[in-house]
Coordinates of C-alpha atoms and ligand atoms in Angstrom, one line a residue:
M1 CA 139.4 142.3 23.8
P2 CA 136.0 142.8 24.6
D3 CA 133.6 143.9 22.0
Q4 CA 132.7 147.5 22.9
P5 CA 130.9 149.6 20.4
P6 CA 133.0 152.7 19.9
S7 CA 129.8 154.6 20.4
L8 CA 130.0 154.0 24.2
R9 CA 132.1 156.3 26.3
S10 CA 132.9 153.9 28.5
A11 CA 135.0 151.8 25.2
R12 CA 137.6 154.3 25.8
W13 CA 138.9 152.9 29.3
Y14 CA 137.7 149.3 28.0
A15 CA 138.2 148.3 24.7
P16 CA 141.6 149.4 23.1
D17 CA 144.5 147.4 23.4
T18 CA 146.8 149.3 25.1
L19 CA 148.3 149.4 28.5
R20 CA 145.7 151.5 30.5
A21 CA 142.8 149.4 29.2
F22 CA 144.6 145.9 30.3
G23 CA 144.7 147.4 33.4
H24 CA 140.8 148.7 33.6
R25 CA 140.0 145.2 32.2
S26 CA 142.0 143.4 34.5
R27 CA 140.6 145.5 37.3
A28 CA 137.2 144.9 36.2
R29 CA 138.1 141.2 36.7
Q30 CA 139.1 142.2 40.2
A31 CA 135.7 142.9 40.5
G32 CA 134.3 140.1 39.6
L33 CA 133.5 141.2 36.0
G34 CA 134.2 139.4 32.7
A35 CA 133.8 140.9 29.3
P36 CA 130.3 139.2 29.6
D37 CA 129.2 141.8 32.1
Y38 CA 130.4 144.6 30.3
A39 CA 131.5 144.3 27.1
G40 CA 129.4 146.6 24.9
K41 CA 127.0 147.6 27.7
P42 CA 126.3 150.9 29.1
V43 CA 127.8 151.6 32.4
I44 CA 125.3 153.4 34.4
G45 CA 126.8 155.6 37.5
I46 CA 124.4 156.1 40.4
L47 CA 125.3 158.7 42.4
N48 CA 124.4 158.0 45.8
T49 CA 123.8 160.9 48.4
W50 CA 123.2 158.4 51.1
T51 CA 125.1 158.7 54.3
D52 CA 124.3 158.1 58.1
L53 CA 124.5 161.7 58.4
N54 CA 121.3 162.6 56.5
S55 CA 118.3 160.7 57.8
C56 CA 116.1 162.2 54.6
H57 CA 118.7 159.5 52.5
L58 CA 118.7 156.3 54.9
H59 CA 116.4 154.6 52.8
F60 CA 118.6 154.6 49.7
K61 CA 120.6 151.8 50.0
V62 CA 117.1 150.2 49.0
T63 CA 116.5 152.3 46.2
V64 CA 120.1 151.9 44.9
E65 CA 119.3 148.4 44.6
A66 CA 115.9 149.0 42.7
I67 CA 118.0 151.3 40.4
K68 CA 120.6 148.5 40.0
R69 CA 118.1 145.8 39.0
G70 CA 116.6 148.2 36.5
V71 CA 119.9 149.1 35.3
L72 CA 120.5 145.1 34.7
Q73 CA 117.4 144.0 33.0
A74 CA 118.1 146.7 30.2
G75 CA 121.8 145.4 29.8
G76 CA 123.6 148.0 31.5
V77 CA 126.1 147.7 34.1
P78 CA 125.5 149.6 37.1
M79 CA 128.1 151.5 38.9
E80 CA 127.2 153.2 42.3
I81 CA 129.1 156.2 43.1
P82 CA 128.9 157.5 46.9
V83 CA 128.6 161.3 46.4
M84 CA 128.3 163.7 49.5
S85 CA 125.2 164.3 50.7
A86 CA 125.1 167.9 52.6
G87 CA 121.8 166.7 54.2
E88 CA 120.2 169.8 55.7
T89 CA 120.1 169.2 59.3
L90 CA 123.6 168.2 60.3
T91 CA 125.6 170.3 57.8
K92 CA 127.4 173.5 59.3
P93 CA 127.4 176.6 58.9
T94 CA 124.7 175.8 56.1
S95 CA 124.6 173.6 53.7
M96 CA 124.0 175.4 51.1
L97 CA 127.5 176.5 51.4
Y98 CA 128.4 172.8 49.9
R99 CA 125.5 172.9 47.1
N100 CA 128.4 174.0 44.8
F101 CA 130.9 171.3 46.3
L102 CA 128.2 168.6 45.2
A103 CA 127.6 170.0 42.2
M104 CA 131.5 169.8 41.2
E105 CA 131.7 166.2 42.5
A106 CA 129.0 165.0 40.4
E107 CA 130.4 166.4 37.3
E108 CA 134.1 165.4 38.0
M109 CA 133.3 161.6 39.0
I110 CA 131.0 161.5 36.0
R111 CA 133.8 162.9 33.5
A112 CA 136.5 161.0 35.3
N113 CA 135.3 157.8 34.9
P114 CA 133.7 155.2 32.0
I115 CA 130.5 156.2 32.8
D116 CA 128.0 156.3 29.5
G117 CA 125.0 157.6 31.5
A118 CA 123.7 158.5 35.3
V119 CA 121.4 157.9 37.7
L120 CA 120.9 160.8 40.2
L121 CA 119.9 159.9 43.6
G122 CA 118.8 162.8 45.8
G123 CA 115.9 164.3 47.6
C124 CA 117.0 166.3 50.6
D125 CA 117.0 170.2 49.5
K126 CA 120.6 171.0 48.0
S127 CA 121.0 167.5 46.7
T128 CA 118.8 168.1 43.8
P129 CA 119.9 171.2 42.2
A130 CA 123.7 169.9 42.9
L131 CA 123.3 166.8 41.1
L132 CA 121.6 168.3 38.4
M133 CA 124.2 171.3 37.9
G134 CA 126.6 168.5 37.7
A135 CA 125.0 166.4 35.3
I136 CA 123.8 169.4 33.3
S137 CA 127.6 170.2 32.8
A138 CA 128.8 166.9 32.5
G139 CA 126.6 165.8 29.8
V140 CA 126.0 162.0 29.7
P141 CA 121.9 161.0 29.8
S142 CA 120.8 161.2 33.3
V143 CA 117.8 160.2 35.2
Y144 CA 116.9 162.0 38.2
V145 CA 115.1 159.8 41.0
P146 CA 113.9 161.7 43.9
S147 CA 113.8 160.5 47.5
G148 CA 110.1 161.2 47.9
P149 CA 108.7 162.8 51.4
M150 CA 108.6 161.2 54.5
M151 CA 105.2 160.0 56.5
K152 CA 103.1 162.7 58.0
G153 CA 104.1 163.7 61.4
H154 CA 101.9 163.5 64.3
W155 CA 101.6 164.3 67.6
R156 CA 98.3 163.9 70.2
G157 CA 96.0 163.8 67.2
E158 CA 97.1 166.4 65.5
T159 CA 99.5 166.4 61.9
L160 CA 102.7 167.5 62.0
G161 CA 104.6 169.1 59.4
S162 CA 108.5 169.4 58.9
G163 CA 110.1 172.7 59.9
S164 CA 106.4 175.0 60.1
D165 CA 105.6 173.0 63.0
V166 CA 108.9 173.2 64.6
W167 CA 108.9 177.0 64.1
K168 CA 105.3 177.5 65.3
Y169 CA 105.9 175.4 68.5
W170 CA 109.4 176.7 69.5
D171 CA 107.9 180.3 69.3
E172 CA 104.8 178.7 71.8
R173 CA 107.9 177.3 74.0
R174 CA 110.0 180.7 74.0
A175 CA 106.5 182.4 74.9
G176 CA 106.3 179.5 78.0
R177 CA 102.6 178.3 76.6
L178 CA 104.1 174.5 76.1
A179 CA 105.6 172.2 78.4
E180 CA 108.9 170.0 78.2
Q181 CA 107.0 167.0 78.0
A182 CA 105.1 168.0 75.1
W183 CA 107.6 169.6 73.0
E184 CA 110.0 166.0 73.8
E185 CA 106.6 164.2 72.2
I186 CA 106.9 167.0 69.3
E187 CA 110.6 165.8 68.8
G188 CA 109.5 162.1 68.3
G189 CA 106.6 162.4 66.5
I190 CA 107.6 165.2 63.3
A191 CA 110.1 162.7 61.7
R192 CA 108.5 159.6 61.6
S193 CA 110.5 157.7 58.4
P194 CA 113.3 158.3 56.0
G195 CA 112.6 160.7 52.9
H196 CA 112.5 164.3 53.1
C197 CA 110.8 166.9 54.5
M198 CA 106.9 166.7 53.8
T199 CA 105.7 169.9 53.6
M200 CA 106.2 171.8 50.2
G201 CA 109.7 172.9 51.9
T202 CA 112.7 173.2 49.3
A203 CA 113.0 169.8 49.1
A204 CA 109.8 168.6 47.8
T205 CA 109.7 171.5 45.8
M206 CA 112.9 170.8 44.0
T207 CA 112.5 167.4 43.2
A208 CA 108.6 168.9 41.5
L209 CA 110.6 170.9 39.4
A210 CA 112.9 168.5 38.3
E211 CA 109.9 166.2 37.6
T212 CA 108.5 169.1 35.8
M213 CA 111.3 170.0 33.5
G214 CA 111.4 166.3 32.4
F215 CA 114.1 164.9 34.3
C216 CA 112.2 162.2 36.1
I217 CA 110.1 159.3 35.6
P218 CA 106.6 160.6 35.6
G219 CA 105.4 160.6 39.2
A220 CA 108.4 159.7 41.0
S221 CA 108.1 162.9 42.7
S222 CA 105.1 162.7 44.6
V223 CA 105.4 159.1 45.4
P224 CA 105.9 159.0 49.5
A225 CA 109.6 157.4 50.3
M226 CA 108.2 154.5 52.2
D227 CA 105.6 153.8 49.2
S228 CA 106.6 150.4 47.3
N229 CA 106.1 152.7 44.2
H230 CA 109.4 154.4 45.1
A231 CA 111.5 151.3 44.6
R232 CA 109.5 150.3 41.5
L233 CA 109.9 154.0 39.4
A234 CA 113.7 153.5 40.5
A235 CA 114.1 150.5 38.4
E236 CA 112.0 152.1 35.9
A237 CA 114.8 154.9 35.9
G238 CA 117.4 152.4 36.0
R239 CA 115.8 150.9 32.5
Q240 CA 115.0 154.3 31.1
V241 CA 119.0 155.6 31.4
V242 CA 120.2 152.7 29.8
A243 CA 117.7 153.3 26.9
N244 CA 118.7 156.9 26.4
V245 CA 122.3 156.1 26.1
L246 CA 121.7 153.6 23.4
S247 CA 119.7 156.1 21.7
S248 CA 121.8 158.9 22.6
E249 CA 118.7 160.9 23.3
A250 CA 117.8 163.1 26.5
M251 CA 120.8 164.7 27.1
P252 CA 120.6 167.0 29.5
T253 CA 120.8 170.0 27.8
Q254 CA 118.0 168.8 25.7
I255 CA 116.0 168.6 28.6
A256 CA 117.0 172.0 30.6
T257 CA 116.0 174.6 28.1
R258 CA 114.2 177.7 28.5
A259 CA 111.0 176.5 27.9
A260 CA 111.3 173.8 30.7
F261 CA 112.9 176.2 33.3
E262 CA 109.6 178.7 32.3
N263 CA 107.4 175.3 33.2
A264 CA 109.5 174.8 36.3
V265 CA 108.9 178.5 37.5
A266 CA 105.5 177.9 36.6
V267 CA 104.7 175.1 38.8
L268 CA 106.8 176.4 41.7
M269 CA 104.1 179.2 41.9
A270 CA 101.1 176.8 41.2
A271 CA 102.7 174.7 44.2
G272 CA 103.0 177.5 46.6
G273 CA 106.9 176.3 46.7
S274 CA 110.0 177.3 48.6
T275 CA 112.0 180.9 47.7
N276 CA 115.1 178.6 47.7
A277 CA 114.1 177.4 44.1
I278 CA 114.8 180.6 42.6
V279 CA 118.4 180.7 43.5
H280 CA 118.9 176.9 42.8
L281 CA 116.7 177.3 39.2
I282 CA 119.2 180.5 38.4
A283 CA 121.9 178.3 38.7
M284 CA 120.9 175.0 37.4
A285 CA 120.0 177.3 34.3
G286 CA 123.3 179.1 34.3
R287 CA 125.2 175.8 33.8
A288 CA 122.7 175.1 30.7
G289 CA 123.7 178.5 29.1
V290 CA 119.9 179.4 29.8
D291 CA 119.3 183.5 30.6
L292 CA 117.0 183.1 33.7
G293 CA 116.7 185.8 36.1
L294 CA 114.6 187.3 38.6
A295 CA 112.4 189.0 36.5
D296 CA 111.1 185.8 35.0
F297 CA 110.1 184.8 38.6
D298 CA 108.0 187.7 39.2
A299 CA 106.0 187.9 35.8
I300 CA 105.5 184.4 36.1
S301 CA 104.2 184.6 39.3
R302 CA 101.8 187.1 38.5
R303 CA 99.8 185.1 36.1
T304 CA 99.9 181.7 38.0
P305 CA 97.4 180.9 40.3
L306 CA 98.5 179.1 43.6
L307 CA 96.6 175.7 43.3
A308 CA 97.9 173.5 45.5
D309 CA 96.8 173.6 49.3
L310 CA 100.3 172.5 51.2
R311 CA 102.1 173.7 54.1
P312 CA 104.0 176.2 54.8
A313 CA 101.8 178.4 52.8
G314 CA 98.4 176.4 53.0
R315 CA 96.9 172.9 55.3
F316 CA 98.0 169.9 53.8
L317 CA 101.4 167.8 53.6
M318 CA 103.2 165.9 50.6
E319 CA 100.9 162.6 51.0
D320 CA 97.8 164.5 50.7
F321 CA 99.3 165.9 47.7
Y322 CA 100.1 162.1 46.2
F323 CA 96.7 160.8 47.2
A324 CA 95.3 164.1 45.5
G325 CA 96.8 162.8 42.0
G326 CA 100.0 164.3 42.8
L327 CA 102.5 166.4 40.4
R328 CA 101.0 164.8 37.0
A329 CA 97.5 166.1 38.2
L330 CA 98.7 169.7 39.1
L331 CA 100.1 169.7 35.8
S332 CA 96.8 168.8 34.4
Q333 CA 95.1 171.4 36.1
M334 CA 97.6 174.2 34.8
G335 CA 97.3 172.7 31.0
D336 CA 98.5 174.6 27.9
D337 CA 97.8 177.9 28.9
L338 CA 100.4 177.8 31.9
L339 CA 102.7 175.4 30.9
Q340 CA 104.4 174.4 27.5
L341 CA 103.6 170.7 27.6
D342 CA 105.4 169.6 24.2
L343 CA 108.8 169.3 25.4
P344 CA 110.8 166.5 25.9
T345 CA 111.3 164.5 28.7
V346 CA 113.7 161.5 29.9
N347 CA 111.3 158.7 29.1
G348 CA 110.9 160.0 25.5
R349 CA 107.9 161.3 25.6
T350 CA 106.4 164.7 25.7
L351 CA 105.3 166.4 29.1
R352 CA 101.9 166.8 27.6
E353 CA 102.1 162.5 27.1
N354 CA 103.3 161.9 30.5
I355 CA 100.3 163.5 31.9
A356 CA 97.8 162.3 29.8
G357 CA 94.8 160.6 32.1
A358 CA 96.0 162.4 35.1
E359 CA 93.2 163.4 37.1
V360 CA 92.5 165.5 40.7
H361 CA 91.2 162.7 43.1
L362 CA 91.0 165.6 46.3
P363 CA 89.9 169.0 44.8
E364 CA 90.7 170.3 48.0
V365 CA 94.5 169.8 47.9
I366 CA 94.6 170.7 44.3
R367 CA 92.2 173.3 43.5
P368 CA 90.3 173.6 40.1
R369 CA 91.7 176.5 38.3
A370 CA 88.2 178.5 39.2
E371 CA 88.8 178.5 42.7
P372 CA 92.6 178.4 43.2
V373 CA 94.1 178.9 46.8
A374 CA 95.0 182.8 45.5
P375 CA 94.9 184.2 42.3
D376 CA 98.9 184.7 41.8
G377 CA 101.9 182.4 42.5
G378 CA 102.6 184.0 46.0
L379 CA 106.3 184.8 45.1
A380 CA 107.3 188.4 44.4
V381 CA 110.7 189.7 43.3
L382 CA 111.1 193.2 44.9
G383 CA 113.5 196.1 43.9
G384 CA 113.9 199.8 45.5
N385 CA 117.0 201.4 46.9
L386 CA 117.2 198.7 49.9
A387 CA 117.6 196.0 46.9
P388 CA 119.3 197.0 43.8
R389 CA 119.7 193.6 42.3
G390 CA 116.4 192.4 43.6
A391 CA 115.0 190.8 47.0
V392 CA 112.3 188.1 47.5
I393 CA 109.0 187.5 49.4
K394 CA 107.2 184.9 49.7
H395 CA 103.7 186.7 50.2
S396 CA 101.2 183.7 50.2
A397 CA 103.0 182.7 54.0
A398 CA 103.2 186.2 55.0
S399 CA 100.4 188.3 57.2
P400 CA 98.3 190.0 54.8
E401 CA 98.5 193.3 56.8
L402 CA 102.1 193.9 56.6
L403 CA 102.2 193.4 52.9
R404 CA 102.8 197.4 52.9
H405 CA 104.3 198.5 56.0
T406 CA 106.3 201.3 57.0
G407 CA 108.4 200.5 60.4
P408 CA 111.4 201.7 62.1
A409 CA 114.7 199.2 61.5
V410 CA 116.2 197.6 64.6
V411 CA 119.4 196.2 62.9
F412 CA 121.3 193.3 63.6
E413 CA 124.9 193.7 62.7
S414 CA 125.6 189.5 62.1
Y415 CA 123.8 186.5 63.5
P416 CA 125.5 186.2 66.6
D417 CA 124.4 189.8 67.5
L418 CA 120.8 188.8 66.8
A419 CA 121.6 185.7 69.1
A420 CA 122.8 187.6 71.8
R421 CA 119.7 190.3 71.8
I422 CA 116.8 189.0 70.6
D423 CA 115.8 188.2 73.9
D424 CA 116.8 191.0 75.6
P425 CA 113.7 192.8 77.3
D426 CA 115.7 196.4 76.6
L427 CA 115.3 195.8 72.8
P428 CA 114.0 198.6 71.3
A429 CA 111.4 196.8 69.3
T430 CA 108.0 197.1 68.8
P431 CA 105.1 195.3 66.7
D432 CA 105.7 197.9 64.0
S433 CA 109.5 197.4 64.0
V434 CA 111.4 196.5 60.9
L435 CA 113.8 193.4 62.0
V436 CA 117.3 193.9 59.6
L437 CA 119.9 191.1 59.7
K438 CA 123.1 191.7 58.0
G439 CA 126.2 189.5 57.1
G440 CA 123.7 186.8 55.9
G441 CA 124.5 186.5 52.6
P442 CA 126.9 184.1 50.4
L443 CA 129.5 185.9 51.6
G444 CA 129.0 187.2 54.7
A445 CA 127.8 184.5 56.4
P446 CA 129.2 182.5 54.7
G447 CA 127.2 180.2 52.6
M448 CA 123.7 182.3 52.6
P449 CA 122.2 180.3 55.5
E450 CA 118.4 180.2 56.5
W451 CA 118.5 182.9 58.9
G452 CA 115.9 184.7 57.1
M453 CA 113.1 183.9 59.4
L454 CA 114.3 186.0 62.3
P455 CA 113.0 185.2 65.6
I456 CA 110.0 187.1 67.0
P457 CA 111.5 189.3 70.2
K458 CA 110.5 187.1 73.4
K459 CA 109.0 190.1 75.0
L460 CA 106.7 190.8 71.8
L461 CA 106.0 187.1 71.2
E462 CA 104.8 187.1 75.0
A463 CA 102.2 189.9 74.1
G464 CA 101.1 187.7 71.5
V465 CA 103.0 188.9 68.3
R466 CA 103.4 186.1 65.4
D467 CA 105.0 188.2 62.8
M468 CA 106.7 191.0 61.5
V469 CA 108.5 192.7 58.8
R470 CA 111.9 191.2 58.8
V471 CA 114.4 192.1 55.9
S472 CA 118.1 190.2 55.3
D473 CA 120.1 189.2 52.8
A474 CA 119.8 185.2 54.0
R475 CA 117.8 182.3 52.6
M476 CA 115.1 181.1 54.6
S477 CA 113.9 177.4 54.8
G478 CA 111.1 176.6 52.2
T479 CA 109.2 175.3 55.1
S480 CA 109.2 178.8 56.9
Y481 CA 106.3 181.6 56.8
G482 CA 106.1 184.8 58.0
T483 CA 106.5 188.4 56.5
C484 CA 110.5 187.9 55.4
V485 CA 112.2 190.0 52.7
L486 CA 115.2 187.5 51.3
H487 CA 118.1 187.4 49.1
V488 CA 118.9 191.3 49.4
A489 CA 121.1 191.7 46.6
P490 CA 123.9 193.2 46.7
E491 CA 124.5 191.5 50.2
S492 CA 125.7 194.0 52.9
A493 CA 129.5 191.8 53.0
A494 CA 129.5 192.9 49.5
G495 CA 128.8 196.7 50.1
G496 CA 124.9 196.5 49.1
S497 CA 122.9 199.4 51.0
L498 CA 121.4 197.1 53.5
A499 CA 125.0 197.8 55.4
A500 CA 124.1 201.1 55.3
V501 CA 120.9 200.5 57.8
R502 CA 121.1 201.9 61.3
D503 CA 118.5 201.6 64.1
G504 CA 115.6 203.7 63.8
D505 CA 115.9 204.0 60.0
P506 CA 112.5 204.2 58.3
I507 CA 111.8 200.5 56.1
T508 CA 108.7 200.1 53.7
L509 CA 107.7 197.2 52.5
D510 CA 105.2 197.6 49.6
V511 CA 104.7 194.2 48.2
A512 CA 102.1 195.4 45.5
A513 CA 104.5 198.2 44.3
R514 CA 107.3 195.6 44.4
R515 CA 109.6 197.6 46.5
I516 CA 112.0 197.7 49.3
E517 CA 112.9 201.0 50.3
L518 CA 114.9 202.5 53.2
G519 CA 114.2 206.1 54.1
V520 CA 117.2 207.8 53.8
P521 CA 118.7 209.8 51.1
E522 CA 121.2 208.3 48.5
G523 CA 123.7 210.4 49.5
E524 CA 123.5 209.4 53.3
I525 CA 123.7 205.9 52.2
A526 CA 126.7 206.7 50.3
R527 CA 128.1 208.3 53.1
R528 CA 127.6 205.6 55.6
L529 CA 129.0 202.6 53.3
A530 CA 131.9 205.0 52.4
E531 CA 132.4 205.8 56.4
S532 CA 132.0 202.2 57.6
P533 CA 132.5 199.9 55.2
P534 CA 130.6 196.5 55.3
A535 CA 132.1 194.1 57.5
P536 CA 133.3 191.3 55.0
G537 CA 132.4 188.3 56.8
R538 CA 134.7 185.3 58.2
R539 CA 137.9 185.1 55.8
Y540 CA 138.7 181.3 55.2
A541 CA 143.1 180.9 54.4
R542 CA 142.8 177.5 52.8
G543 CA 140.2 174.8 52.1
Y544 CA 137.0 174.6 50.2
T545 CA 135.4 177.6 51.6
R546 CA 138.3 179.7 50.3
L547 CA 137.4 178.5 47.0
Y548 CA 134.0 179.1 47.6
L549 CA 134.7 183.1 48.7
D550 CA 136.8 183.5 45.9
H551 CA 134.1 182.5 43.3
V552 CA 130.6 182.5 44.5
T553 CA 128.0 184.6 42.7
Q554 CA 125.1 187.2 44.6
A555 CA 121.7 185.7 45.0
D556 CA 120.7 187.3 41.5
R557 CA 123.1 184.8 40.0
G558 CA 122.4 181.6 41.8
C559 CA 125.4 181.3 43.9
D560 CA 127.1 179.5 41.5
F561 CA 131.1 179.2 41.0
D562 CA 131.6 181.9 38.4
F563 CA 133.8 179.5 36.5
L564 CA 131.2 176.8 36.9
E565 CA 128.5 179.1 34.7
G566 CA 128.0 178.4 31.0
T567 CA 128.5 176.0 28.8
A568 CA 131.9 175.8 27.4
P569 CA 133.0 172.2 26.9
T570 CA 135.8 170.6 29.0
P571 CA 137.9 168.2 27.6
E572 CA 137.2 164.2 28.0
P573 CA 140.1 163.2 30.3
A574 CA 143.1 161.9 28.5
I575 CA 143.6 158.4 29.0
F576 CA 147.2 157.4 29.0
Ligands
FES601 FE1 116.5 166.7 54.3 FE2 114.4 168.9 55.1 S1 115.8 168.0 56.1 S2 114.5 167.6 53.2

């Protein structure tokens, strides 16, 4: 019988003198592993989101070998576990529909197997929150290895940013100002290597927040995917998780504290990060039993200056951020008054110790505190009768002249309705109109897709209009920009007042006052909702989507499943 310390979770599988344990050991031999390979050693599950379907993660076949090397060096047993990827570009109707699926898969694969600790390998938008949600619920020591951003895009001497420049040049193409040849050249120049989007979109935001919270080897989130330091830090993650298992330290719930989430929100603001992080952080906090709400985001945004000048809100890309000193430099600029630095992280040191000595090398990319890009964090949480449970706007990426605006609604009842009419020359839209999209929320779409940056009507594009106030219950890509009010809760399909909006209704956006108001009396809103109840969205009789529709929460609660929130312990699997 191998000598497996009973304190190791994996010992329940391998050590006993039972029929089942015999089976586990004989199958270890089938894999070419004898007792010297695993006896007494922590088994480390490496949850790998590699797939041919996710071009952001194509380098993970190499990265995972570095992690395995680190695990072996530290005396652990690496076990690679392929999990779904939910890649942002190909997964339909939206990868957000599958974030909770990946979170469940991560949690269940850890729990169901002889795993003592985990390395989580992700980066493309939903993979970061999903893997961390799963790891928090599974409750074994875990280290997150971020994919790192892809190389900068390039076209005819111009730098291209993921997403942001797609939207920009697509509008030029729709306006008839970009030739097919140029459009094809952009297609070949905007995604030049594996790695996640290299603007401060959702992926770069979430990996930075994972590191801020303490789930990564320091510096890992800023290293480009194709930089040799990526593999070096991946190996370090492998060594670290073995050490954490042996010392029983850095459990996910010891890392994911209320203070760590507050730090993550502060960095979201200082980095000009994605609105999607609001939904993801609330969901992650829910898994850890931490009460994090929309009000926390607004309060922290008001007191946190925007320091990183990164697209889509600013000028530079993630590679510039790395050369400027990366996240560690940004954290050091923020300092004690904006962050709580004496928090634990997965490498056994505090956040303060991990950023010691970090310097800003390019002050135009990471600004000094005395010269911020903007005095506040650039995300605002709105209330008002159109969003009683909240809505959000990234006002740092909006047009300043539209931040206080009243205009008549032009309503689209669904995304197909929008697609069918947005370029209709007879659409009753002027530059002052407020474009309203219903049916884009967690239930209505379903999955809360990134439909919130509604396209500008073609006739207005041709007239030179590039931004309008837009309101929806959808999300928008972290690489998007414009005056877009997002995440309206309750969503229209759940009976929110958004469902009552009709063409011509006045809508007022007042970001300074944190309001989005429908200029219709409350009684009339109630009458309209009673008279024509909102369309419930597509129905699914079976499959994962049925589960999703039965249990997903609204945006203000993070769109997790109601039965996955909280820290109620799940029993360890019986081994009979
Ligand atoms: Fe993968 Fe943007 S598409 S991070």
